[in-house]
Amino acid sequence: MLESIEKLLVNLGQLFTTPLLYIGDTNISLSLLFQLSIYLIIALLLGRIFKNLLTKVLLVKLGIDKANREAISTIFSYGISSLGILVILQTQGFNVSSLAVLAGGLGVGIGLGFQNITKNFISGLNVLIERPIKIGDFIQLENDLGFVEEIGLRSTRIRTLQDSHVIIPNGMLIEGKIHNLTYDNFQGRIEVDVFVSDDSDPVLVTEAILMAAYMEPAVLREPHPKVLFLGFEDNAFRFQLWAWVNEIYNEPLYMSSLRFSIQHNLDKQGVLVPWDHFNIYFHHPPHSKNSESSPNTILHGLKNYESISDKPLSARDLLKQVTYFENFTNLELRKLIEVGYRKRLKRLDFLFHEGEPGDTFYIILSGSVEVFVEKINKHLITLKAGKFFGELSLMLGIPRTASVRAIEDTILFAIHKKGFEKMLHENPELAEVIVQEFGKHQEELLERQNELREMGLVDAQEYDKNILVWVRNRLKNLFNLN
């Protein structure tokens, strides 16, 4: 019995040690293959551990961002694993140079059989080195839209907005067209189409859309939102809102919120969207007196604007009450509205303090503010919805002579110097329109000029007895006009 067991063990030993083939001077046996398998698994595990150590500890301490950490650790881990495999082969007696010859001989056959794997492998290296995308980017590839979560040598994993995962071969990333929505940052522009009845007031529509944009917390103030008039559809005007946000991947949420707000504002202003129309058709008998006219008469159903009791104040109408803008055309007023923005104040919030630069003009759309001298706590006046202030401070660069704070929650329409300057550069003829309007109120201008002289803001070189020449030159200097 013992002899049989010993004989069996000897035969098994011979089976594991008997050479199966020779590679150079090295004989390959089952025992060697088993050892190599164990060593290779250990080398790959060490490579994975080294990658995690780099990603989560070492590179974090060096202050390297997540995307760069992932790329660096991936390349290093594959390098360490490859080096470990070569060391293992050398220690097991393999002649690496002879393996290179063998690999070269098999390369053509392997390349033909595994060309897609090879292509994805090389593409993965390109992605990691050139970095057209990186971990955390928000990308669109064909119909797939999501965040890049992992970049491997063969494929890249993307997490979609629906929280599913898409595995994309790296070859597609190199050969396909990638829309990287967050290449430099997560800021992006969203576009909302708005259709209104073709009998609507375009300026009023522009104002309602911009109001919605400025009331959306996610919308950036710079670049400021824009409204484009894109054209004429059947029974409709087509507008488009451009709004910039910091987190473009939340576009569906922002679009929904803006549509709700736009619809609300249009409804309050009595502006119809096309599907609010109703058509009434009168069919005339073939032999009636009206048979020569069109067989169908179309009437549009319109809301009665005057019946809207809570219609909000229009910045366009309020601007026309400002002395210096009262003769502006609707097109000129629209340009003012486009460069303006909405500002919210909570109760007791300060708008500005006395002595600060007078670089913004305000109209109160809702709520009220108190104007007072802060140093002596003296109340001057209370301004309510529909009132405006600061127009001369904006256009002549006059510092604030009093402080302003909100008495209640207040919404203001504001035109800042930067936006006003941009408008004048784009429409230089408006500067002369303003100068001519100033000419109708020369007594007030003389008072303002004297105030500036007393504060030392008008020197002898700038002073001119012709008040219009002085205003024209001051506008040129303040707003860098030619």
Coordinates of C-alpha atoms in Angstrom, one line a residue, residues 23 30 49 72 86 105 113 148 174 178 181 188 217 232 245 296 305 318 342 368 378 405 407 430 454:
I23 CA 11.6 28.8 -24.4
L30 CA 3.3 22.6 -14.8
I49 CA -2.5 48.6 -4.0
I72 CA -0.8 59.6 -12.7
L86 CA 9.7 41.3 -16.0
G105 CA 7.2 36.7 -34.1
G113 CA -6.6 38.6 -33.8
V148 CA -16.3 60.4 -16.2
I174 CA -10.1 59.0 -29.7
I178 CA -16.5 64.2 -27.7
L181 CA -19.0 70.3 -21.3
G188 CA -22.0 76.7 -19.3
P217 CA -30.5 81.9 -8.1
F232 CA -41.5 84.9 -36.7
V245 CA -24.8 78.9 -14.9
N296 CA -63.2 81.7 -43.0
Y305 CA -54.6 93.7 -20.3
L318 CA -40.7 103.5 -15.7
R342 CA -32.7 92.8 -11.1
S368 CA -39.7 100.5 -0.8
K378 CA -31.4 111.7 9.5
R405 CA -31.6 100.7 2.8
I407 CA -37.8 99.1 4.4
L430 CA -27.1 106.9 -27.7
E454 CA -16.8 121.6 -4.5

